[in-house]
């Protein structure tokens, strides 16, 4: 009887934890809509179908490749502890034990798989925004498939799968590096291979190409913030009240401070309160806190968020100066603030210290090297074979007509 | 028969239409345009880069009228749309060969 | 003391389960926004107010009629087991026991009512999209009231209320038939009574009438996918970790495979990767998995989703060929894939077998016959009395002006 | 052992409750997106960047000021019971006990703080809509900071912080008065100080200035309804199945009845089924039920919602008659229906009675007096110092250009 | 050379374009406009206040053609766009000095 | 006085405006139009049905100038907007009776 009681109590805890992890999965899922609307809003209307198409199939590609290889590349099991690479075989399937707390007190095998799968797809989405308005659709889809199917899980394994970075003491709570920087590096390399959009840096000056629908971008950023409750909160891997609620607070305060940081920086240095910068600031704060969301006090999370918000403004301006054309600011948000957030773990919070900072740096560098190398190879291969950039004519006319033979707001000719 | 085409400030449209109507001008056609002129548009700022948005939103109002009532229409436009600030807009006057009412096939003055 | 412990443990489980069911209710609720934006996005801007109006009052109508009669028609109680019809009286009210686990270990009476009520309204929403851009508002509102108040709960009772289909062994986990096909049949009959939109099939050819705002449609589909976590996951009727997490996985994989299926089919057969088809493919996968979301393995759910995604593309084309004008593809998604999903339970998964397939077929046919008969009667009655179609002039000008004297994007004349 | 069991059981309950409260926090968070899109949709496109900017930084301002002073002003602790004012010091921080059920069986300190912080920001958002299209951005930001940082928490303390209204027996379950009326009074005073938009009441007649994007407004209202599950449901302060599920039902039925009430009133008295009125009706029902969402039966919540829906239509018309220009109807929805909802607690439901009605009236009046006085002082100060209204020219051109040098839909000049 | 500018009902555009094309008119330019005329627009209602939306959505179709084929174009427009109800629109005919094809620099009739 | 109306490719607008401005043309009015011509538009595909989207997005640029500077404006337009591909657009030239500056009431050349 007593055993039964203990069992029942444990089962209840398991059910609660698993419920939270499933909800966190749903929250991370909605981030894909956030990315879709953010990226569509910050680009031109003639490329809207195209960007929405990419963002609509990325979750599908992500989940399916994660089913086939990704999950088992990223979590190959204890026999690969400390390694650089591991693989536990194709496909996913669960034994009866895998859906009880014998698998884990926090979640079932299925929840584990789906939560991680939703994460995986976000890395590709980050790239989608940076290369928008000029990339060939089939090339992007192939890139995205390889990126989420292989590159992301291999890097993820280094830390979350128990690989060498984990052994080393590198810390990345919810993926400032493992998700955001990975996506950011892929984006940076992609942008360099592609070159800027026509006219962006023509005649030696920067000609802004404003996003066509700012309300869409706002919807996107709020949905991303919402999703981040699951992204960071779910990374506790249980419904632990103390930790999850702290993570909710640090996440929200960093986002808030990011908004204020970017507002201040854009108002102060760029003369006007720039809404798109403020939106980027919210995301910057979120990315910045992600590596140490469970380690920071409210004050520390405000500091980190504020700095990230300021950084993102200058990063956007700087990348424009060096002619890295990123329509949505993905590289500034995810790569730059991802690195900052990773290093922040060594500077503020429970783990702060030079040793930790060094470990973080090793993580940043090794991840950077690998992802740059891997994505360079992919982009290079694609460029040599099918090509990665649409024709000049198609770029002027818009990818919606060129790639999809559709328009996103076609009411004119059907005024009838 | 003449066409009086005026490029005006958008917020003057409603008043102009009412004034013209009261004066017996029973038809006009309006379209959204952007203008460039002495009024230079704004420095807009997008993600840290300034750019000149050369074009200012304007409204084009076209009134076709008999040559003799033309003067009156112009007076009304001048009265309603003048603020005295740069950017008030222009009036262009054209000769028109003919006007036809599609519904009836009438042409000339009767078509207006 | 020991009794108290057991009681407390059970109460905790009850609280967890009920929490999940309430959240599932909220998720199903947000599907109404998904339908609203999807349908608005896929129709013309001159009818946007009208379609949004319908979708904004349908949840209200649905919940209120469900309060008055629907819930007690659908769940009349055990005395009507095996029956075709039952009714437990008007209104809803709970005894003290009804809000404890004495009612059910999974949820309180109130949760039960609200979860089912949210479901009910979705059936009417499905019709709304198919009959868009030409139906008279008052007639539609009356149809919707009768449809959710009477037709839907009567059919629902056959299976979920313990009626004859349940006794028979028919299986429909979360409503491929009971919700989606019911809505789909109502839509099909409505479209036949109404006829196509002016100009759609003029001069012997198909003239597409593109949706006016594709970003809205994308928002809609993602929200529907999100809501489906509650729709299918909530249909477990508890927070059971094993089952709910499996359902999350099968649901997501079917949606993903649906996207890829529709993308492939539209790219392969229709020459271009059609975003609206891909969006329909996601929904097709979701509708397809709904009847057996708790019975399928990941592989099976991918197969079902993929087939549904292919089916929906050809169904859309086919309905256009036979001049069934459905602006948003509701009939292809909900009726065709609803039937496919229902039959899939007999083909794949834990219950697969000829006997089950036969039961599923009986369900499909009996539901089809009843809904076609019932909705024909309603549409016929409306057509003879108040009329169901707006005037030709109003259709050209748009229902926003005709029915509402408003515009959805009225900025032109207020350029000031 | 037995103690351990009891502890574990309690801990489980604590974990469940806290999970629900965190989710409720996320739901209240998404209301900010709801307000943003609703207000953007119901105003002109030339002011869209501006209104979205305000709504994007308000949550940031709200959470940060709440961190610094708000939380400790609103919940100063038991030593201030029955008082008019209390303060527990700057900043937030938690002892180890504060994140266990020693703090509260329903939630941790962090959850408590964040849930209340999300609430706080909504009060400022309400004002944002009413003063839209003519207010200077810096002045509004200062107003919002003082309003959420001081005014809102001081009033909130009177009831929820255990102040004099609580001692008195005043009842406001989730904030018909404490949140909605507070915001509504602030809005009313702001509108009076600002005056109507240019042209709105010119030449002795009312010239409507239609909102530029009704789909955005619909998205907003549905998100608000969704968020209200957390707003009202979270106000139970635990996951108690009986109470939370009842609150979900009363909330939804009031929203539904509000839609029908406003539809009926606008169709009947204003001749056409006005979508924006119906949307306001949903919100009216929600605001109306908020004070007594835990006290009402389904029937009572339908009555309250319906009346609120009718009221809001006439309130909008009336405010226009007396030239109080509120572009989004915030005053009608939040102030008028907030007062109605507060009084409704004395008329219907478990607490109905003359004594209670009297207490409610005292609450309404004292809150009204204080907020009017406080916000008058703020608006007056701002008017005298930096000014609160943009120049006539800027108002004609739009605040997007004037305040932000950006456009929300800038595709025209970049047609390339 | 003449320009025939017609203000028509939006839903007639497709048919008009097809008919003109069949008759050999290989070019035209279309824009969205709003018109005010005998057809008075709608009483719209917004949040309880009625207002006259004076302007009705129309489409402006411009065809430049040689003076001798002008008559034919007008006949086609009249045939296609006439419903007999108020609001069918107008045709305005202008003289044009010259037309130039940007691609080649050709001018006059050859440019059309 | 003449009006030079050109229908051009949208992405040429910015360059054209700059070039005209440099050449001393200090005003112009722009509108969004759709054109049909030799450039036939696209086969678009929507939900399985192909259709010809006959109309291609173009921009209409109107410059009113004194008759003697007309030639120069045309040259600039030809230079900037010519790509040599079908669809470069047209220039139409009209006679104008008069132009008036609303702000001052000036007319004729002074109004430009
Ligand atoms: N030469 C021109 N040709 C065509 N349109 C012109 C010309 N000059 C000015 N406009 C139009 O008139 C508007 C107002 O002109 P602008 O020079 O700014 O002010 P003002 O008329 O008060 O001097 C411009 O925005 C433009 O649309
Ligand atoms: N005098 C005018 N000048 C310019 N456009 C006009 C004029 N009169 C009418 N129109 C245009 O023609 C359209 C149809 O005219 P209307 O008087 O409503 O109908 P009808 O031509 O059948 O009498 C109007 O909406 C307006 O766009
Ligand atoms: N006869 C015409 N009347 C009015 N506009 C015309 C005419 N012909 C062509 N256009 C306009 O010029 C544009 C370009 O013409 P098109 O024939 O496609 O190319 P090109 O000028 O290079 O031969 C068309 O899209 C249309 O807007």
Tab-separated table of N, CA and C in Angstrom, chain A residues 71-143:
chain	number	residue	atom	x	y	z
A	71	UNK	N	16.804	13.489	-33.968
A	71	UNK	CA	16.683	13.200	-32.546
A	71	UNK	C	17.785	12.244	-32.091
A	72	UNK	N	18.051	11.255	-32.903
A	72	UNK	CA	19.045	10.255	-32.525
A	72	UNK	C	20.480	10.705	-32.767
A	73	UNK	N	20.635	11.771	-33.539
A	73	UNK	CA	21.954	12.387	-33.647
A	73	UNK	C	22.233	13.267	-32.433
A	74	UNK	N	21.181	13.901	-31.960
A	74	UNK	CA	21.359	14.882	-30.901
A	74	UNK	C	21.412	14.222	-29.534
A	75	UNK	N	20.641	13.166	-29.375
A	75	UNK	CA	20.610	12.435	-28.114
A	75	UNK	C	20.960	10.974	-28.368
A	76	UNK	N	22.222	10.701	-28.676
A	76	UNK	CA	22.606	9.347	-29.057
A	76	UNK	C	22.729	8.400	-27.864
A	77	UNK	N	22.631	8.946	-26.666
A	77	UNK	CA	22.694	8.069	-25.501
A	77	UNK	C	24.034	8.156	-24.784
A	78	UNK	N	24.072	7.535	-23.622
A	78	UNK	CA	25.214	7.721	-22.733
A	78	UNK	C	26.513	7.157	-23.279
A	79	UNK	N	26.407	6.233	-24.181
A	79	UNK	CA	27.640	5.633	-24.694
A	79	UNK	C	28.467	6.632	-25.499
A	80	UNK	N	27.873	7.748	-25.859
A	80	UNK	CA	28.627	8.745	-26.605
A	80	UNK	C	29.009	9.952	-25.728
A	81	UNK	N	28.920	9.765	-24.413
A	81	UNK	CA	29.200	10.885	-23.503
A	81	UNK	C	30.582	11.463	-23.777
A	82	UNK	N	30.648	12.790	-23.837
A	82	UNK	CA	31.924	13.452	-24.042
A	82	UNK	C	32.406	13.467	-25.481
A	83	UNK	N	31.625	12.889	-26.390
A	83	UNK	CA	32.083	12.752	-27.777
A	83	UNK	C	31.752	13.984	-28.624
A	84	UNK	N	32.211	13.940	-29.864
A	84	UNK	CA	31.908	14.984	-30.833
A	84	UNK	C	30.738	14.594	-31.728
A	85	UNK	N	30.441	13.323	-31.728
A	85	UNK	CA	29.451	12.830	-32.660
A	85	UNK	C	28.906	11.509	-32.160
A	86	UNK	N	27.622	11.314	-32.352
A	86	UNK	CA	27.027	10.041	-31.976
A	86	UNK	C	25.746	9.837	-32.772
A	87	UNK	N	25.296	8.625	-32.855
A	87	UNK	CA	24.057	8.364	-33.594
A	87	UNK	C	23.443	7.099	-33.051
A	88	UNK	N	22.149	7.165	-32.761
A	88	UNK	CA	21.495	6.011	-32.158
A	88	UNK	C	20.564	5.297	-33.123
A	89	UNK	N	20.714	5.545	-34.408
A	89	UNK	CA	19.889	4.840	-35.387
A	89	UNK	C	18.722	5.655	-35.906
A	90	UNK	N	18.111	5.211	-36.993
A	90	UNK	CA	17.048	5.961	-37.664
A	90	UNK	C	15.696	5.818	-36.973
A	91	UNK	N	14.888	6.821	-37.109
A	91	UNK	CA	13.506	6.733	-36.665
A	91	UNK	C	13.319	6.887	-35.160
A	92	UNK	N	12.074	7.051	-34.758
A	92	UNK	CA	11.760	7.151	-33.334
A	92	UNK	C	10.751	6.073	-32.962
A	93	UNK	N	10.925	5.498	-31.804
A	93	UNK	CA	9.920	4.558	-31.295
A	93	UNK	C	10.113	4.399	-29.804
A	94	UNK	N	9.061	4.062	-29.124
A	94	UNK	CA	9.073	4.052	-27.667
A	94	UNK	C	8.733	2.671	-27.133
A	95	UNK	N	9.495	2.239	-26.139
A	95	UNK	CA	9.105	1.037	-25.392
A	95	UNK	C	8.038	1.439	-24.385
A	96	UNK	N	7.328	0.469	-23.833
A	96	UNK	CA	6.318	0.807	-22.809
A	96	UNK	C	6.906	1.653	-21.684
A	97	UNK	N	8.120	1.359	-21.271
A	97	UNK	CA	8.747	2.133	-20.201
A	97	UNK	C	8.974	3.594	-20.600
A	98	UNK	N	9.163	3.814	-21.875
A	98	UNK	CA	9.504	5.163	-22.336
A	98	UNK	C	8.374	6.169	-22.139
A	99	UNK	N	7.185	5.676	-21.879
A	99	UNK	CA	6.092	6.620	-21.664
A	99	UNK	C	5.691	6.662	-20.187
A	100	UNK	N	6.559	6.165	-19.334
A	100	UNK	CA	6.327	6.292	-17.886
A	100	UNK	C	7.486	7.091	-17.299
A	101	UNK	N	7.423	7.291	-15.981
A	101	UNK	CA	8.509	8.039	-15.364
A	101	UNK	C	9.793	7.231	-15.282
A	102	UNK	N	9.745	5.981	-15.763
A	102	UNK	CA	10.994	5.238	-15.871
A	102	UNK	C	11.902	5.915	-16.917
A	103	UNK	N	11.290	6.549	-17.899
A	103	UNK	CA	12.077	7.249	-18.907
A	103	UNK	C	12.717	8.482	-18.298
A	104	UNK	N	11.904	9.236	-17.600
A	104	UNK	CA	12.370	10.494	-17.023
A	104	UNK	C	11.237	11.052	-16.192
A	105	UNK	N	11.541	11.621	-15.064
A	105	UNK	CA	10.465	12.138	-14.213
A	105	UNK	C	9.792	13.363	-14.844
A	106	UNK	N	10.438	13.945	-15.846
A	106	UNK	CA	9.916	15.191	-16.414
A	106	UNK	C	9.002	15.036	-17.602
A	107	UNK	N	9.119	13.919	-18.311
A	107	UNK	CA	8.376	13.828	-19.568
A	107	UNK	C	8.494	12.431	-20.148
A	108	UNK	N	7.574	12.117	-21.045
A	108	UNK	CA	7.651	10.839	-21.762
A	108	UNK	C	8.625	10.979	-22.932
A	109	UNK	N	8.936	9.849	-23.502
A	109	UNK	CA	9.772	9.820	-24.706
A	109	UNK	C	9.154	10.685	-25.803
A	110	UNK	N	7.861	10.599	-25.986
A	110	UNK	CA	7.206	11.341	-27.062
A	110	UNK	C	7.286	12.852	-26.839
A	111	UNK	N	7.074	13.233	-25.582
A	111	UNK	CA	7.167	14.654	-25.278
A	111	UNK	C	8.578	15.148	-25.533
A	112	UNK	N	9.551	14.350	-25.061
A	112	UNK	CA	10.956	14.678	-25.264
A	112	UNK	C	11.230	14.915	-26.747
A	113	UNK	N	10.851	13.959	-27.540
A	113	UNK	CA	11.095	14.040	-28.972
A	113	UNK	C	10.447	15.286	-29.583
A	114	UNK	N	9.187	15.528	-29.255
A	114	UNK	CA	8.487	16.626	-29.922
A	114	UNK	C	9.006	17.985	-29.463
A	115	UNK	N	9.284	18.110	-28.175
A	115	UNK	CA	9.833	19.363	-27.662
A	115	UNK	C	11.151	19.674	-28.361
A	116	UNK	N	12.026	18.703	-28.448
A	116	UNK	CA	13.319	18.921	-29.091
A	116	UNK	C	13.150	19.154	-30.585
A	117	UNK	N	12.202	18.480	-31.181
A	117	UNK	CA	11.958	18.653	-32.621
A	117	UNK	C	11.492	20.060	-32.957
A	118	UNK	N	10.642	20.611	-32.080
A	118	UNK	CA	10.164	21.981	-32.310
A	118	UNK	C	11.327	22.960	-32.225
A	119	UNK	N	12.223	22.731	-31.265
A	119	UNK	CA	13.422	23.556	-31.149
A	119	UNK	C	14.217	23.528	-32.447
A	120	UNK	N	14.445	22.315	-32.934
A	120	UNK	CA	15.311	22.126	-34.094
A	120	UNK	C	14.901	23.029	-35.246
A	121	UNK	N	13.598	23.042	-35.530
A	121	UNK	CA	13.139	23.792	-36.690
A	121	UNK	C	13.396	25.294	-36.552
A	122	UNK	N	13.446	25.794	-35.307
A	122	UNK	CA	13.654	27.237	-35.172
A	122	UNK	C	15.009	27.677	-35.723
A	123	UNK	N	16.015	26.795	-35.633
A	123	UNK	CA	17.335	27.173	-36.130
A	123	UNK	C	17.282	27.507	-37.623
A	124	UNK	N	16.525	26.716	-38.388
A	124	UNK	CA	16.436	26.974	-39.824
A	124	UNK	C	15.648	28.246	-40.116
A	125	UNK	N	14.638	28.494	-39.297
A	125	UNK	CA	13.819	29.673	-39.496
A	125	UNK	C	14.633	30.951	-39.371
A	126	UNK	N	15.623	30.920	-38.486
A	126	UNK	CA	16.471	32.088	-38.304
A	126	UNK	C	17.184	32.432	-39.611
A	127	UNK	N	17.658	31.404	-40.283
A	127	UNK	CA	18.337	31.624	-41.561
A	127	UNK	C	17.373	32.210	-42.588
A	128	UNK	N	16.176	31.676	-42.613
A	128	UNK	CA	15.176	32.088	-43.595
A	128	UNK	C	15.025	33.602	-43.694
A	129	UNK	N	14.992	34.272	-42.562
A	129	UNK	CA	14.809	35.708	-42.569
A	129	UNK	C	15.989	36.455	-43.173
A	130	UNK	N	17.189	36.009	-42.835
A	130	UNK	CA	18.381	36.734	-43.282
A	130	UNK	C	18.596	36.629	-44.787
A	131	UNK	N	18.239	35.503	-45.360
A	131	UNK	CA	18.498	35.308	-46.789
A	131	UNK	C	17.282	35.662	-47.649
A	132	UNK	N	16.292	36.279	-47.027
A	132	UNK	CA	15.027	36.543	-47.716
A	132	UNK	C	15.189	37.477	-48.905
A	133	UNK	N	14.245	37.427	-49.800
A	133	UNK	CA	14.063	38.362	-50.912
A	133	UNK	C	15.022	38.139	-52.075
A	134	UNK	N	15.842	37.051	-52.007
A	134	UNK	CA	16.731	36.816	-53.145
A	134	UNK	C	17.148	35.378	-53.309
A	135	UNK	N	16.784	34.503	-52.381
A	135	UNK	CA	17.264	33.132	-52.480
A	135	UNK	C	16.290	32.264	-53.259
A	136	UNK	N	16.862	31.334	-54.022
A	136	UNK	CA	16.038	30.375	-54.761
A	136	UNK	C	15.338	29.431	-53.797
A	137	UNK	N	14.078	29.194	-54.018
A	137	UNK	CA	13.323	28.359	-53.097
A	137	UNK	C	13.886	26.940	-52.961
A	138	UNK	N	14.117	26.221	-54.061
A	138	UNK	CA	14.576	24.829	-53.885
A	138	UNK	C	15.907	24.764	-53.139
A	139	UNK	N	16.807	25.678	-53.444
A	139	UNK	CA	18.094	25.677	-52.749
A	139	UNK	C	17.907	25.899	-51.257
A	140	UNK	N	17.019	26.846	-50.927
A	140	UNK	CA	16.800	27.070	-49.506
A	140	UNK	C	16.221	25.841	-48.829
A	141	UNK	N	15.300	25.191	-49.501
A	141	UNK	CA	14.677	24.019	-48.867
A	141	UNK	C	15.702	22.912	-48.630
A	142	UNK	N	16.615	22.730	-49.586
A	142	UNK	CA	17.656	21.723	-49.399
A	142	UNK	C	18.587	22.135	-48.254
A	143	UNK	N	18.977	23.406	-48.257
A	143	UNK	CA	19.801	23.887	-47.155
A	143	UNK	C	19.126	23.614	-45.812
